[in-house]
Short mmCIF file of C-alpha atoms in Angstrom, two decimals:
data_model
loop_
_atom_site.label_atom_id
_atom_site.label_comp_id
_atom_site.label_asym_id
_atom_site.label_seq_id
_atom_site.Cartn_x
_atom_site.Cartn_y
_atom_site.Cartn_z
CA MET A 1 61.60 223.14 -112.84
CA SER A 2 59.18 220.92 -114.70
CA CYS A 3 61.28 219.10 -117.31
CA ALA A 4 64.81 218.44 -118.56
CA ALA A 5 64.73 221.65 -120.61
CA CYS A 6 64.27 223.63 -117.39
CA SER A 7 67.23 222.03 -115.62
CA ALA A 8 69.40 222.47 -118.72
CA ARG A 9 68.42 226.15 -118.87
CA VAL A 10 69.42 226.69 -115.22
CA GLU A 11 72.67 224.77 -115.70
CA ARG A 12 73.66 226.85 -118.72
CA ALA A 13 72.82 230.12 -116.97
CA VAL A 14 74.96 229.35 -113.91
CA SER A 15 77.79 227.75 -115.91
CA ALA A 16 78.12 231.00 -117.89
CA LEU A 17 79.06 232.92 -114.72
CA GLU A 18 82.68 233.93 -114.34
CA GLY A 19 84.35 231.80 -111.68
CA VAL A 20 82.05 228.76 -112.02
CA SER A 21 84.07 225.66 -112.91
CA VAL A 22 81.40 222.96 -112.46
CA CYS A 23 77.60 223.21 -112.24
CA SER A 24 75.31 220.20 -111.85
CA VAL A 25 71.51 220.51 -111.64
CA ASN A 26 69.44 217.58 -110.38
CA LEU A 27 65.85 217.67 -111.66
CA LEU A 28 64.85 214.78 -109.38
CA THR A 29 65.72 216.62 -106.15
CA ASN A 30 65.38 220.19 -107.51
CA SER A 31 68.90 220.92 -106.29
CA MET A 32 72.13 222.31 -107.74
CA GLU A 33 75.77 221.90 -106.81
CA VAL A 34 78.29 224.52 -107.92
CA ASP A 35 82.10 224.52 -107.71
CA GLY A 36 84.10 227.69 -108.20
CA SER A 37 84.64 231.18 -106.86
CA ALA A 38 81.23 232.68 -107.73
CA THR A 39 79.25 233.95 -104.73
CA ASP A 40 75.83 232.69 -103.64
CA ALA A 41 74.29 236.04 -104.60
CA GLU A 42 75.69 235.84 -108.15
CA ILE A 43 74.48 232.26 -108.58
CA ILE A 44 70.98 233.04 -107.29
CA ALA A 45 70.79 236.13 -109.51
CA ALA A 46 71.67 234.02 -112.56
CA VAL A 47 68.94 231.49 -111.71
CA VAL A 48 66.36 234.25 -111.20
CA LYS A 49 67.36 235.87 -114.49
CA ALA A 50 66.77 232.51 -116.18
CA GLY A 51 63.19 232.55 -114.88
CA TYR A 52 63.46 230.33 -111.81
CA GLY A 53 64.18 230.66 -108.09
CA ALA A 54 66.95 229.42 -105.81
CA SER A 55 68.29 229.66 -102.27
CA SER A 56 71.57 228.54 -100.71
CA VAL A 57 71.89 225.52 -98.40
CA ASP A 58 74.36 225.20 -95.53
CA SER A 59 77.03 222.80 -96.85
CA SER A 60 77.33 220.99 -93.51
CA GLN A 61 73.65 220.04 -93.64
CA ALA A 62 73.25 220.00 -97.42
CA HIS A 63 73.02 216.22 -97.90
CA LYS A 64 70.48 215.68 -95.15
CA THR A 65 68.52 218.80 -96.04
CA ASP A 66 68.38 217.86 -99.72
CA LYS A 67 66.94 214.42 -98.94
CA ASN A 68 64.32 215.67 -96.48
CA SER A 69 63.39 218.66 -98.62
CA ALA A 70 63.13 216.61 -101.82
CA LYS A 71 60.96 213.96 -100.15
CA SER A 72 58.59 216.50 -98.57
CA LYS A 73 58.28 218.43 -101.85
CA ILE A 74 57.51 215.27 -103.81
CA ASN A 75 54.88 214.16 -101.26
CA HIS A 76 53.29 217.61 -101.37
CA GLU A 77 53.40 217.56 -105.18
CA ILE A 78 51.69 214.16 -105.31
CA ARG A 79 48.86 215.29 -103.00
CA ALA A 80 48.34 218.49 -105.00
CA LEU A 81 48.31 216.60 -108.31
CA ILE A 82 45.79 214.06 -107.00
CA VAL A 83 43.41 216.89 -106.07
CA ARG A 84 43.96 218.71 -109.37
CA PHE A 85 43.46 215.58 -111.44
CA THR A 86 40.35 214.43 -109.55
CA VAL A 87 38.58 217.81 -109.74
CA SER A 88 39.60 218.34 -113.37
CA LEU A 89 38.39 214.86 -114.31
CA LEU A 90 34.96 215.49 -112.80
CA PHE A 91 34.47 218.66 -114.84
CA LEU A 92 35.90 216.94 -117.94
CA LEU A 93 33.39 214.11 -117.68
CA VAL A 94 30.53 216.62 -117.66
CA LEU A 95 32.10 218.48 -120.57
CA MET A 96 32.58 215.25 -122.55
CA TYR A 97 28.97 214.24 -121.89
CA ILE A 98 27.69 217.53 -123.31
CA ALA A 99 30.18 217.75 -126.20
CA MET A 100 30.43 214.12 -127.26
CA GLY A 101 27.56 212.28 -125.60
CA HIS A 102 24.87 214.60 -126.89
CA ASN A 103 26.33 215.74 -130.20
CA MET A 104 27.59 212.33 -131.34
CA TRP A 105 25.34 209.81 -129.61
CA GLY A 106 22.23 211.83 -128.88
CA LEU A 107 22.27 211.38 -125.12
CA PRO A 108 19.65 213.50 -123.29
CA LEU A 109 20.51 216.95 -121.91
CA PRO A 110 18.82 219.12 -119.24
CA SER A 111 15.75 220.90 -120.54
CA PHE A 112 17.39 224.36 -120.53
CA LEU A 113 20.10 223.07 -122.90
CA GLU A 114 17.99 220.81 -125.11
CA GLY A 115 17.60 222.34 -128.58
CA ASN A 116 19.60 225.45 -127.63
CA PRO A 117 22.98 225.34 -129.42
CA GLU A 118 24.13 228.68 -127.96
CA PHE A 119 23.63 227.48 -124.38
CA ILE A 120 25.32 224.16 -125.18
CA ALA A 121 28.35 225.99 -126.61
CA VAL A 122 28.56 228.44 -123.70
CA SER A 123 28.24 225.64 -121.13
CA GLN A 124 31.17 223.83 -122.80
CA MET A 125 33.21 227.03 -122.74
CA ILE A 126 32.51 227.61 -119.03
CA LEU A 127 33.48 224.04 -118.11
CA CYS A 128 36.66 224.36 -120.17
CA ILE A 129 37.56 227.66 -118.48
CA ILE A 130 37.13 226.03 -115.06
CA ILE A 131 39.52 223.21 -116.03
CA MET A 132 42.01 225.73 -117.42
CA ILE A 133 41.91 227.74 -114.19
CA ILE A 134 42.49 224.57 -112.12
CA ASN A 135 45.51 223.77 -114.31
CA LYS A 136 46.71 227.35 -114.78
CA LYS A 137 50.23 226.31 -113.76
CA TYR A 138 50.89 225.07 -117.31
CA PHE A 139 50.02 228.49 -118.75
CA THR A 140 51.95 230.57 -116.20
CA SER A 141 55.03 228.36 -116.41
CA GLY A 142 54.81 227.88 -120.17
CA PHE A 143 54.41 231.52 -121.15
CA LYS A 144 56.94 232.66 -118.54
CA SER A 145 59.51 230.31 -120.07
CA ALA A 146 58.63 231.54 -123.55
CA ILE A 147 59.14 235.16 -122.47
CA HIS A 148 62.63 234.20 -121.26
CA LEU A 149 63.25 232.58 -124.70
CA ALA A 150 63.54 229.14 -123.10
CA PRO A 151 60.29 227.28 -123.96
CA ASN A 152 59.72 224.04 -122.09
CA MET A 153 57.12 221.25 -122.09
CA ASP A 154 54.59 223.48 -120.32
CA THR A 155 54.88 225.93 -123.23
CA LEU A 156 53.78 223.20 -125.66
CA VAL A 157 50.87 222.21 -123.41
CA ALA A 158 49.75 225.84 -123.07
CA LEU A 159 49.96 226.43 -126.83
CA GLY A 160 48.05 223.26 -127.70
CA SER A 161 45.28 223.80 -125.20
CA GLY A 162 45.15 227.57 -125.78
CA ALA A 163 44.87 227.20 -129.57
CA SER A 164 41.93 224.80 -129.25
CA PHE A 165 40.21 227.13 -126.76
CA ILE A 166 40.70 230.31 -128.83
CA TYR A 167 39.43 228.67 -132.01
CA SER A 168 36.38 227.34 -130.16
CA VAL A 169 35.64 230.79 -128.73
CA TYR A 170 35.72 232.14 -132.29
CA ILE A 171 33.13 229.52 -133.30
CA VAL A 172 30.91 230.46 -130.34
CA LEU A 173 31.05 234.15 -131.29
CA LYS A 174 30.22 233.20 -134.88
CA MET A 175 27.20 231.25 -133.68
CA MET A 176 25.91 234.14 -131.62
CA PHE A 177 26.68 237.16 -133.77
CA SER A 178 26.92 235.95 -137.34
CA ALA A 179 24.04 237.35 -139.41
CA GLU A 180 23.80 234.10 -141.34
CA ALA A 181 23.75 231.90 -138.24
CA SER A 182 21.33 234.06 -136.27
CA TRP A 183 18.31 232.74 -138.20
CA ASP A 184 19.65 229.37 -139.43
CA GLY A 185 19.27 226.73 -136.71
CA MET A 186 20.87 224.03 -138.86
CA LEU A 187 23.98 226.17 -139.34
CA LYS A 188 24.24 226.64 -135.56
CA MET A 189 24.09 222.89 -135.02
CA GLU A 190 26.75 222.43 -137.70
CA LEU A 191 28.97 225.01 -136.02
CA LEU A 192 28.39 223.25 -132.70
CA HIS A 193 30.19 220.20 -134.08
CA GLY A 194 33.24 222.38 -134.77
CA LEU A 195 33.94 223.19 -131.12
CA TYR A 196 37.12 221.87 -129.52
CA PHE A 197 36.60 222.81 -125.88
CA GLU A 198 36.76 219.14 -124.87
CA SER A 199 40.12 218.81 -126.66
CA ALA A 200 41.54 221.85 -124.86
CA ALA A 201 40.43 220.41 -121.52
CA MET A 202 41.46 216.84 -122.34
CA ILE A 203 45.05 217.94 -123.05
CA LEU A 204 45.34 219.48 -119.59
CA VAL A 205 43.76 216.54 -117.76
CA LEU A 206 45.91 213.93 -119.52
CA ILE A 207 49.09 215.92 -118.90
CA THR A 208 48.12 216.26 -115.24
CA LEU A 209 47.67 212.47 -115.06
CA GLY A 210 51.12 212.07 -116.61
CA LYS A 211 52.59 214.51 -114.08
CA LEU A 212 50.95 212.54 -111.26
CA LEU A 213 52.43 209.23 -112.47
CA GLU A 214 55.80 210.95 -112.92
CA ALA A 215 55.70 212.34 -109.37
CA ILE A 216 54.86 208.89 -107.93
CA ALA A 217 57.75 207.33 -109.87
CA LYS A 218 60.02 210.17 -108.74
CA GLY A 219 59.05 209.53 -105.12
CA ARG A 220 59.87 205.82 -105.41
CA THR A 221 63.20 206.62 -107.06
CA THR A 222 64.06 209.10 -104.33
CA ASP A 223 63.30 206.49 -101.65
CA ALA A 224 65.53 203.98 -103.43
CA LEU A 225 68.36 206.52 -103.66
CA ASP A 226 67.94 207.40 -99.97
CA LYS A 227 68.22 203.72 -99.00
CA LEU A 228 71.35 203.38 -101.15
CA THR A 229 73.06 206.51 -99.81
CA SER A 230 72.20 205.52 -96.22
CA LEU A 231 74.52 202.53 -96.65
CA ALA A 232 77.53 204.84 -96.94
CA PRO A 233 79.11 205.92 -93.61
CA GLU A 234 79.22 209.58 -92.67
CA PHE A 235 82.79 209.41 -91.34
CA ALA A 236 86.08 207.90 -92.52
CA THR A 237 89.11 206.88 -90.44
CA VAL A 238 91.99 208.65 -92.19
CA ILE A 239 95.69 208.23 -91.38
CA ARG A 240 97.27 211.65 -90.93
CA ASP A 241 100.70 212.26 -89.41
CA GLY A 242 100.85 208.56 -88.51
CA LYS A 243 97.61 208.70 -86.50
CA GLU A 244 94.07 207.54 -87.24
CA VAL A 245 91.67 210.47 -87.37
CA SER A 246 87.89 210.27 -87.88
CA VAL A 247 86.73 212.92 -90.36
CA PRO A 248 83.49 213.51 -92.32
CA ILE A 249 83.63 211.89 -95.76
CA GLY A 250 83.36 215.34 -97.34
CA GLU A 251 86.80 216.16 -95.92
CA VAL A 252 88.54 213.10 -97.41
CA ASN A 253 90.97 214.33 -100.08
CA ILE A 254 92.49 212.60 -103.09
CA GLY A 255 95.61 210.80 -101.91
CA ASP A 256 94.42 210.24 -98.32
CA ILE A 257 94.89 206.77 -96.84
CA PHE A 258 91.97 205.51 -94.76
CA THR A 259 91.46 202.29 -92.85
CA VAL A 260 88.44 199.98 -93.05
CA ARG A 261 88.17 197.36 -90.31
CA PRO A 262 86.20 194.11 -90.70
CA GLY A 263 82.47 194.78 -90.56
CA GLU A 264 82.81 198.47 -91.50
CA SER A 265 81.56 200.11 -94.68
CA ILE A 266 83.99 201.68 -97.12
CA ALA A 267 83.59 205.44 -96.87
CA VAL A 268 84.67 206.54 -100.37
CA ASP A 269 85.87 204.99 -103.62
CA GLY A 270 89.52 204.03 -103.51
CA VAL A 271 92.36 201.60 -104.20
CA VAL A 272 93.71 199.00 -101.76
CA VAL A 273 97.28 199.95 -100.73
CA ASP A 274 97.75 197.39 -97.95
CA GLY A 275 96.09 194.13 -96.85
CA GLU A 276 93.49 191.87 -98.42
CA SER A 277 89.89 191.01 -97.61
CA ALA A 278 86.49 189.98 -99.02
CA ILE A 279 84.17 192.87 -99.89
CA ASP A 280 80.37 192.61 -99.99
CA GLU A 281 79.34 194.59 -103.10
CA SER A 282 75.72 193.39 -103.20
CA ALA A 283 74.40 196.93 -102.60
CA LEU A 284 75.84 197.99 -105.97
CA THR A 285 75.98 194.82 -108.07
CA GLY A 286 73.37 192.54 -106.51
CA GLU A 287 75.99 189.78 -106.23
CA SER A 288 75.60 188.09 -102.82
CA ILE A 289 79.03 186.41 -102.81
CA PRO A 290 81.79 188.69 -101.41
CA VAL A 291 84.57 189.64 -103.83
CA ASP A 292 88.21 189.12 -102.86
CA LYS A 293 90.28 192.30 -102.89
CA ALA A 294 94.06 192.69 -102.63
CA VAL A 295 96.64 195.42 -103.12
CA GLY A 296 95.94 197.37 -106.32
CA ASP A 297 92.23 196.45 -106.52
CA THR A 298 89.58 199.16 -106.54
CA VAL A 299 86.85 199.37 -103.88
CA SER A 300 83.59 201.34 -103.91
CA SER A 301 81.80 203.48 -101.36
CA ALA A 302 78.90 201.85 -99.43
CA THR A 303 80.31 198.34 -99.84
CA THR A 304 81.19 196.35 -96.69
CA ASN A 305 84.49 194.85 -95.60
CA HIS A 306 83.87 191.26 -94.48
#
């Protein structure tokens, strides 16, 4: 998934399945949680039909796996985007020098290009093709989404860059095969100014830069969320049949009564039914002074009983 439209598409596809009561897709972690009676196979098939891929995660390890998997994917994505952006930028600078530096400001060109508009046009086209190949992900993802009648941001990028490239190719063919242009050097130079290869390439490079900045921000957000969720305990001490039993927080049900001793973190959100204390809520509110809590007051997960 590359944007909010992708996650919304997946969410709608799975929510439409019979037996699915709740479906929540997280674009940040590339994960999905589903409640209901639908099987894993049915859910995965719905995601694949929507144009994406999915695999099931063992519920007992889901939280830990999601964090580790999301972090490793984001780190890998950042490294790949840095390479893509750097290489694309190098070719773009050469393309901009030929297209803008020479045509607009008269900067010198290599001897085999000087005074040869056909070679100048073809060299721009080759450089643009290289940049498009490096960033082919936008075209594969964009057109694949369009085929599934669910266009996303990549579709817009592919259409914008592709339109500029196709029009420029038409101009190059006109320069080379038009009977009027074949003998008129001035007309060829005029047509040369109508090329948009640098625009087609610039779109891809700027979007890649945006994706890189987005991935870095996503990585920082994921780290912040990991630090916040690490404050919550993995087990809760629940009173069942008059005895205190330690259970994973995923097994705490609505209506359960659990104890929180001084110094312990509150396992899940709840309401005080007995006792009073001061609760450190700085992890959620930023307020350093503990808040007094008594019977009937609400308490939040990951806060600490002082």
